[in-house]
PDB file of C-alpha atoms in Angstrom:
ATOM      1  CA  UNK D 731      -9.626 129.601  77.259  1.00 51.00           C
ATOM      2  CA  UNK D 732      -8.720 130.577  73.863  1.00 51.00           C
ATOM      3  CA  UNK D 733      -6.444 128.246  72.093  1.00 51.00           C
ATOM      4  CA  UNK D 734      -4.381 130.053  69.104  1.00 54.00           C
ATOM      5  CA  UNK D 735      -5.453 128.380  65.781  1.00 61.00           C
ATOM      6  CA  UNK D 736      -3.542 125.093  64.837  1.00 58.00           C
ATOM      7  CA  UNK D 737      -2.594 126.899  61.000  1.00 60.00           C
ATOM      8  CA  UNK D 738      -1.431 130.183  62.711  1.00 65.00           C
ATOM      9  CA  UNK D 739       0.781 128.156  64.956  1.00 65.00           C
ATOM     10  CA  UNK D 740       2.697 126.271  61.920  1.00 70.00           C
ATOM     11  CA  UNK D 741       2.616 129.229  59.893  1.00 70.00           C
ATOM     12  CA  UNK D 742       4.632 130.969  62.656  1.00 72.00           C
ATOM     13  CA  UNK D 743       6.898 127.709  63.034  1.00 70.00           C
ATOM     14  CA  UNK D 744       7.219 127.503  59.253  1.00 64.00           C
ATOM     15  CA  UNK D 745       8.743 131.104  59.691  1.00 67.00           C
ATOM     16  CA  UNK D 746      10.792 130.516  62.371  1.00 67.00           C
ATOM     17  CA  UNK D 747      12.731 127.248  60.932  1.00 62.00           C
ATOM     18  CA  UNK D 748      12.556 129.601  57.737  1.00 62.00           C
ATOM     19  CA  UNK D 749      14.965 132.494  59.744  1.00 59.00           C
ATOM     20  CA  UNK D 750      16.702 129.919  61.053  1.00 59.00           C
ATOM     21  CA  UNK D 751      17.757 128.478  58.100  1.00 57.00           C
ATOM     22  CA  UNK D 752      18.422 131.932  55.900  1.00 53.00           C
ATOM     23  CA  UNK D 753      20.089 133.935  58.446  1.00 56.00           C
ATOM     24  CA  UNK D 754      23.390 132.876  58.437  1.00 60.00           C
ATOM     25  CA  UNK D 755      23.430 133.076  54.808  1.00 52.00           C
ATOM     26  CA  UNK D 756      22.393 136.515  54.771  1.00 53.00           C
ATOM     27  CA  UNK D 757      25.022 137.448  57.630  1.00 56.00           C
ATOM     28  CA  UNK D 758      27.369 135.577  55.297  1.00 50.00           C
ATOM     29  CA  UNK D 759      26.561 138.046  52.541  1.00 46.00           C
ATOM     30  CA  UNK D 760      26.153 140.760  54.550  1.00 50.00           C
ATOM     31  CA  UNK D 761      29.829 140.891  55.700  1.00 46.00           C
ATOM     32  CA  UNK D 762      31.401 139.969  52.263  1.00 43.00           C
ATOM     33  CA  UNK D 763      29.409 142.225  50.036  1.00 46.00           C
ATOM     34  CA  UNK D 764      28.789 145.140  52.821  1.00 52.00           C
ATOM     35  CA  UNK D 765      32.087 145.034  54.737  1.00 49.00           C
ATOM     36  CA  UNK D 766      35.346 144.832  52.623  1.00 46.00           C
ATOM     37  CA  UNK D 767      37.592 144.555  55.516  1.00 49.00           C
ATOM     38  CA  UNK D 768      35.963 141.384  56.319  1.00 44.00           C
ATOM     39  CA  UNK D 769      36.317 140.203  52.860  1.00 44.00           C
ATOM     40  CA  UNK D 770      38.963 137.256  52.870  1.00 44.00           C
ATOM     41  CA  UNK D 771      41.764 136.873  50.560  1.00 47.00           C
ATOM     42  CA  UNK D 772      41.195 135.971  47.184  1.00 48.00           C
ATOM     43  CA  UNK D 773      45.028 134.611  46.960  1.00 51.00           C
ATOM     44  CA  UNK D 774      47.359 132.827  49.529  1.00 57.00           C
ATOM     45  CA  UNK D 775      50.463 133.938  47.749  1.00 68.00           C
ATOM     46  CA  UNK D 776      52.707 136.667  49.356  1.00 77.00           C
ATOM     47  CA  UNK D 777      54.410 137.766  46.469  1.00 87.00           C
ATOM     48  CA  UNK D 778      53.003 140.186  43.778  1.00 92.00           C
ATOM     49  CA  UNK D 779      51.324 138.410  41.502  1.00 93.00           C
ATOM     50  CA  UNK D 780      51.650 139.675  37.722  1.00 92.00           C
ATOM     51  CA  UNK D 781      48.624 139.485  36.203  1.00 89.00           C
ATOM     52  CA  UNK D 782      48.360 137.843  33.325  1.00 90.00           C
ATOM     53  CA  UNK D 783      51.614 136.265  33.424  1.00 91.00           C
ATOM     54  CA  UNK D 784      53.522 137.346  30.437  1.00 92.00           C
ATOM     55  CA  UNK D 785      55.671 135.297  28.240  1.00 95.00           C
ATOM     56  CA  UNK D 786      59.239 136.722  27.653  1.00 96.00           C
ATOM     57  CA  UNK D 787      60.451 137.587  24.743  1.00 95.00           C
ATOM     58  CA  UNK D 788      62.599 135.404  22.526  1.00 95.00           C
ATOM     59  CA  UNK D 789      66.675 136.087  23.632  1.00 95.00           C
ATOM     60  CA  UNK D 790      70.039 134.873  23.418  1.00 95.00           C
ATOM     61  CA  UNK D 791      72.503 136.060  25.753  1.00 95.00           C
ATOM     62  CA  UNK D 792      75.849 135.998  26.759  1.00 93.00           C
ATOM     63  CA  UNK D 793      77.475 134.532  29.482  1.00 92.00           C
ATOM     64  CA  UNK D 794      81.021 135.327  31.702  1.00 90.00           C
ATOM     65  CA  UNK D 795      81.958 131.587  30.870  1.00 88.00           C
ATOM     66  CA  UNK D 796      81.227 131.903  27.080  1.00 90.00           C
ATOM     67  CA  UNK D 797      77.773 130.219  27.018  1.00 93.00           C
ATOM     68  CA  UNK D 798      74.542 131.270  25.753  1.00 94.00           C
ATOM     69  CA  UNK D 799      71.545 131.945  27.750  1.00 95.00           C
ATOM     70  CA  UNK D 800      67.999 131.839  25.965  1.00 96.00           C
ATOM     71  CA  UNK D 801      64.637 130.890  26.294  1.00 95.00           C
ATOM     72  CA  UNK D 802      65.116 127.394  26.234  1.00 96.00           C
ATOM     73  CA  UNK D 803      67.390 127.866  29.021  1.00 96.00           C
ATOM     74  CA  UNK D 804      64.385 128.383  31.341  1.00 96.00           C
ATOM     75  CA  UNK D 805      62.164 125.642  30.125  1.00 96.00           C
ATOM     76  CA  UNK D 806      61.208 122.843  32.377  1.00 96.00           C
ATOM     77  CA  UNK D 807      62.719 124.540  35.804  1.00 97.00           C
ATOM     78  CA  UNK D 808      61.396 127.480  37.682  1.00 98.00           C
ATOM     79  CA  UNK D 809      63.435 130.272  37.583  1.00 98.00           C
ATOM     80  CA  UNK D 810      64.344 133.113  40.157  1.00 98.00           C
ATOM     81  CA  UNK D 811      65.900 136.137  38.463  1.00 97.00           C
ATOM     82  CA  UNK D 812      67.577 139.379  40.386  1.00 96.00           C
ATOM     83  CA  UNK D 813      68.259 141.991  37.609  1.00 94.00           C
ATOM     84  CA  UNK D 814      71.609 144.572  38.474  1.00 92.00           C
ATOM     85  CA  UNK D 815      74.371 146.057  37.989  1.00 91.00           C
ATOM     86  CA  UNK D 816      77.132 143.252  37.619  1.00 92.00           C
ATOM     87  CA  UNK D 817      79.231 144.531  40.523  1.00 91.00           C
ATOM     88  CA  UNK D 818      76.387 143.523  43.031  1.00 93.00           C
ATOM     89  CA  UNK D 819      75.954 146.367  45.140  1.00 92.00           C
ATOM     90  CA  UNK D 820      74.059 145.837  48.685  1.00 93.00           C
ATOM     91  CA  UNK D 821      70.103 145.195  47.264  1.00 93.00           C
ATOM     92  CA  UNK D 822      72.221 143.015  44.885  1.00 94.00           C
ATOM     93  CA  UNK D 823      73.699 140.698  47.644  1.00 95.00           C
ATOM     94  CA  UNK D 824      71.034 140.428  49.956  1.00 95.00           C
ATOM     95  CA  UNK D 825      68.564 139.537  47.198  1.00 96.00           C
ATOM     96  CA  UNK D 826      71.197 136.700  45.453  1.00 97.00           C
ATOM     97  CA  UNK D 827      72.001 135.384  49.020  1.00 97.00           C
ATOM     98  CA  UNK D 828      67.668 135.082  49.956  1.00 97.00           C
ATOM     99  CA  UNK D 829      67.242 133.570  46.426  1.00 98.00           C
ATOM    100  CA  UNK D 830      69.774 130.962  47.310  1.00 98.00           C
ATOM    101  CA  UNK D 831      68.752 130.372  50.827  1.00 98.00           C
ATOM    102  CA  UNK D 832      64.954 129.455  49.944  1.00 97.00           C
ATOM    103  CA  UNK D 833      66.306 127.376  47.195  1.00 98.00           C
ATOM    104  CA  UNK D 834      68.252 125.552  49.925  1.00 97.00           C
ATOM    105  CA  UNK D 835      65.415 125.146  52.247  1.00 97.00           C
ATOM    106  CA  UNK D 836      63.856 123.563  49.275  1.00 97.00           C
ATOM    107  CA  UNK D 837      65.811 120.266  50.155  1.00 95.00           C
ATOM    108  CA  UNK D 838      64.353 117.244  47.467  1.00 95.00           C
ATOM    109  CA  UNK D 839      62.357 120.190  45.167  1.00 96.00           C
ATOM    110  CA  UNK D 840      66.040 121.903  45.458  1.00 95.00           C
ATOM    111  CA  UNK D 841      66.460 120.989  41.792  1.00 96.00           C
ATOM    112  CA  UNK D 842      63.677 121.672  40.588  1.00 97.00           C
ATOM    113  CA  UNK D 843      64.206 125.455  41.076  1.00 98.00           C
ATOM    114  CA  UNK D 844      67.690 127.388  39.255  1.00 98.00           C
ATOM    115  CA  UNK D 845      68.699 131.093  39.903  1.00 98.00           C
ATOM    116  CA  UNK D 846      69.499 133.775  37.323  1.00 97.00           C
ATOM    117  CA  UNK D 847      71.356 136.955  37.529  1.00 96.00           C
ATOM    118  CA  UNK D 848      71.043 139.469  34.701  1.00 95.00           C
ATOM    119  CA  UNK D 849      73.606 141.944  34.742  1.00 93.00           C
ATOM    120  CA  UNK D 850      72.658 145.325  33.085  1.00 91.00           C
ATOM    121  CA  UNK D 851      76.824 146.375  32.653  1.00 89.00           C
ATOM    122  CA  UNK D 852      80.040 145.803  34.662  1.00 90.00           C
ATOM    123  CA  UNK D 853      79.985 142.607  34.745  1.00 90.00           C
ATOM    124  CA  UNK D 854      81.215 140.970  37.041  1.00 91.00           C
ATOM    125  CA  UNK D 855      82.224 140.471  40.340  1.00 90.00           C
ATOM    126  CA  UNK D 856      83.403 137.060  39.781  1.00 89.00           C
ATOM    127  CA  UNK D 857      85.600 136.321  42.924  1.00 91.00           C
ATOM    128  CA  UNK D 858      82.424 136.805  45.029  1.00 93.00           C
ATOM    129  CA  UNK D 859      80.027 135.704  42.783  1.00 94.00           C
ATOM    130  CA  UNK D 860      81.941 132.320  42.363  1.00 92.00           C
ATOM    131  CA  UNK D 861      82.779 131.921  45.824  1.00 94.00           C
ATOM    132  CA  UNK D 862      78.986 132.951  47.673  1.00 96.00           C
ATOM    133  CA  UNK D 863      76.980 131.698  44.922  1.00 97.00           C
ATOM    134  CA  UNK D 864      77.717 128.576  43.396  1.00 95.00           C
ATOM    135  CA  UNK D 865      75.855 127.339  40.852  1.00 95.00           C
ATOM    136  CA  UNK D 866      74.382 130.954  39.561  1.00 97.00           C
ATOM    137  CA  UNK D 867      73.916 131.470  36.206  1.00 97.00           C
ATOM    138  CA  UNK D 868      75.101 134.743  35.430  1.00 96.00           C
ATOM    139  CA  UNK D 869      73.934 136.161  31.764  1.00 95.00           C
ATOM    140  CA  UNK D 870      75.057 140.201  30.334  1.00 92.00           C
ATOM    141  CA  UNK D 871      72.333 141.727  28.704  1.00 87.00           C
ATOM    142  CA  UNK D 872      73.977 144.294  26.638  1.00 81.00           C
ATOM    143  CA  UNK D 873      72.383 145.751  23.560  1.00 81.00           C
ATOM    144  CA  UNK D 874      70.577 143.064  22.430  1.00 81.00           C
ATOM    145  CA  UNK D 875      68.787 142.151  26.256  1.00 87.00           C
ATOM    146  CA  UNK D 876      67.164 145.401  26.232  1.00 89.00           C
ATOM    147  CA  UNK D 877      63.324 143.757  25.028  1.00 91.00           C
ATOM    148  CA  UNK D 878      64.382 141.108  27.594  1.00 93.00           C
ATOM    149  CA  UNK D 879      64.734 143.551  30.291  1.00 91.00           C
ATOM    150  CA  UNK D 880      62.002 145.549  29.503  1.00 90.00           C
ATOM    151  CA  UNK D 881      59.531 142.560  29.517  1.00 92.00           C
ATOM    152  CA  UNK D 882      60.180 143.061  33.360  1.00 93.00           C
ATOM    153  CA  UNK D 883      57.933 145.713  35.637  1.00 90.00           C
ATOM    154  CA  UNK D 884      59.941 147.265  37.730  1.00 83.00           C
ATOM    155  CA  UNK D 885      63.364 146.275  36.351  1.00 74.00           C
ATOM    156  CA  UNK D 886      66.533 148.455  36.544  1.00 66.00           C
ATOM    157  CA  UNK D 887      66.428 149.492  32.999  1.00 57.00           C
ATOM    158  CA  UNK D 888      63.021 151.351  34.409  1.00 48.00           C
ATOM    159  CA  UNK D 889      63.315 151.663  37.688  1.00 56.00           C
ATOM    160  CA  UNK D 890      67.719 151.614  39.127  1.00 50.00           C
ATOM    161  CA  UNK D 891      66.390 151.162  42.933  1.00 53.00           C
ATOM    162  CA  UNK D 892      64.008 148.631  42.300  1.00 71.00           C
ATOM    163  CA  UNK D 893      65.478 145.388  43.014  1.00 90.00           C
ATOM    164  CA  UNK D 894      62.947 143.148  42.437  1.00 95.00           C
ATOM    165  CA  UNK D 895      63.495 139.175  42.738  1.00 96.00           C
ATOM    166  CA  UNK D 896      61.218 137.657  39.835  1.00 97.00           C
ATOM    167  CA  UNK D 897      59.841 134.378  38.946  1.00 97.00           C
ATOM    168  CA  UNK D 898      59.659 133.476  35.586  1.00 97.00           C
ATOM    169  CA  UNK D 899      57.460 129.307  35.484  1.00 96.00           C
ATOM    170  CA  UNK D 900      58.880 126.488  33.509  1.00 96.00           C
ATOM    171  CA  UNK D 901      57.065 127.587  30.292  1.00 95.00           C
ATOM    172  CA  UNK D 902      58.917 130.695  30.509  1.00 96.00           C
ATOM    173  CA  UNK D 903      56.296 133.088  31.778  1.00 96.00           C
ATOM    174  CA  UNK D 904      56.772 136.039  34.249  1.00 97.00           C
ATOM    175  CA  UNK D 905      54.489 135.716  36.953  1.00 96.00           C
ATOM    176  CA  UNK D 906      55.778 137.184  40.278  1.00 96.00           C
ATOM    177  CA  UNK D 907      57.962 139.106  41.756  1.00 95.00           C
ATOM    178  CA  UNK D 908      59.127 140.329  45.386  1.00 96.00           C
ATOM    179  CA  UNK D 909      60.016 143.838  46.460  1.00 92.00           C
ATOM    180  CA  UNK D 910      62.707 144.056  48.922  1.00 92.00           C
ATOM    181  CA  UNK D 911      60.270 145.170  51.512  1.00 91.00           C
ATOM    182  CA  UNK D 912      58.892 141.888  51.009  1.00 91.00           C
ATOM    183  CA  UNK D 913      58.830 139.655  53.864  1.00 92.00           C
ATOM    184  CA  UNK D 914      61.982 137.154  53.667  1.00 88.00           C
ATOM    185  CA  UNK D 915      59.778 133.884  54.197  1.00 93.00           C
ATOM    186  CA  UNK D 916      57.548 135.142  51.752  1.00 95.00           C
ATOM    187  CA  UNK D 917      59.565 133.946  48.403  1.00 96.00           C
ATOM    188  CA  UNK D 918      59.922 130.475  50.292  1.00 96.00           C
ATOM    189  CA  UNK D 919      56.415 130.359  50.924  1.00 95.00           C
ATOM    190  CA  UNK D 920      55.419 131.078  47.410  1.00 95.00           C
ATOM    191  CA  UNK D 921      57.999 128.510  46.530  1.00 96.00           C
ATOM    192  CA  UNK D 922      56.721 125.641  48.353  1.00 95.00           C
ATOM    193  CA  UNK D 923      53.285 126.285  47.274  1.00 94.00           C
ATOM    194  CA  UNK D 924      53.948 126.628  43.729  1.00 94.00           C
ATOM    195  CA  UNK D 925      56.061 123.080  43.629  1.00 95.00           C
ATOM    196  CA  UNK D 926      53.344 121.266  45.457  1.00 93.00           C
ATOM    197  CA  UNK D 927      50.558 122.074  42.672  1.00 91.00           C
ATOM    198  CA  UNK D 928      53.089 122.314  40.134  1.00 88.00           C
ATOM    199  CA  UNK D 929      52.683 119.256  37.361  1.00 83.00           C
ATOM    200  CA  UNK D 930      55.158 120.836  35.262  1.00 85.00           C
ATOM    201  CA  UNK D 931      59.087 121.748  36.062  1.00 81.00           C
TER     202      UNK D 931
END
């Protein structure tokens, strides 16, 4: 009887263990590099993230109450901003009443986070502002907003229908914003994530 050669045997072993060992690295890179739809997400975040986050531009606004809003005004907190019209149409209420609802369901980060409407004229609606939104800071950008304004994609002074809801970090960077086909957990979400890896604001 012919025996198959000792070398020939642990030469095909050597291969074997060899396969065995590669394979699922090469499926691995197969389906990542090959297949895009099996490609996971490079992000967890459900917002749109603007990249690179841009710093705003240096501003001083006015307020209803006869304060002044600027940049310093946004340091050390994180800021959600709705930019409209200061009589608050529909887009306008739903996205002031979701930007105070996630802040809510923030509970002990609750003041951590503040929210800021910029009104682009006719301001305001302060009966229901006052009485739905406590707490709101309210700034008119008139004339002198405009670079503000414009420092936002997507904005009213580019696009009227938009009505984004933005988040501007506690250096005072833009860095996201939410459509309102955006999913209503989704701002939360983001939220919660950002405060848990957040060392600053």
């Amino acid at each position: 009887m012919d025996f198959e050669p000792v070398h020939r045997r642990s030469r095909r072993q050597l291969w074997l263990l060899i396969a065995v060992f590669f394979a699922p690295l090469a499926t691995a890179f197969l389906l990542y590099y090959g297949f895009e739809d099996w490609r996971p997400s490079r992000s967890t975040n459900q917002g749109e993230l603007l990249q690179p986050a841009r710093a705003l531009p240096v501003f001083e606004l006015s307020t209803p109450e006869g304060t002044t809003l600027t940049n310093e005004s946004l340091r050390g907190k994180w800021n959600l901003v709705y930019i409209g019209d200061g009589q608050c149409g529909q887009r306008c209420r739903e996205a002031l009443v979701l930007m105070r609802q996630s802040r809510l369901a923030l509970n002990e980060d609750l003041p951590r986070v503040q929210r800021i409407f910029l009104t682009t004229g006719h301001c305001c609606d302060q009966h229901y502002l006052q009485s739905t939104h406590p707490g709101l800071i309210i700034a008119q950008s008139g004339t002198t907003g405009q670079p503000l304004l414009h420092a936002f994609p997507g904005a009213p002074a580019a696009e009227p229908e938009a009505g984004y809801i933005y988040i501007v970090d506690p250096l005072g960077n833009l860095m996201m914003r939410y459509s309102p086909e955006a999913p209503h957990k989704a701002l939360l979400e983001d939220l919660e994530k950002l405060l848990k890896l957040s060392h600053i604001g």
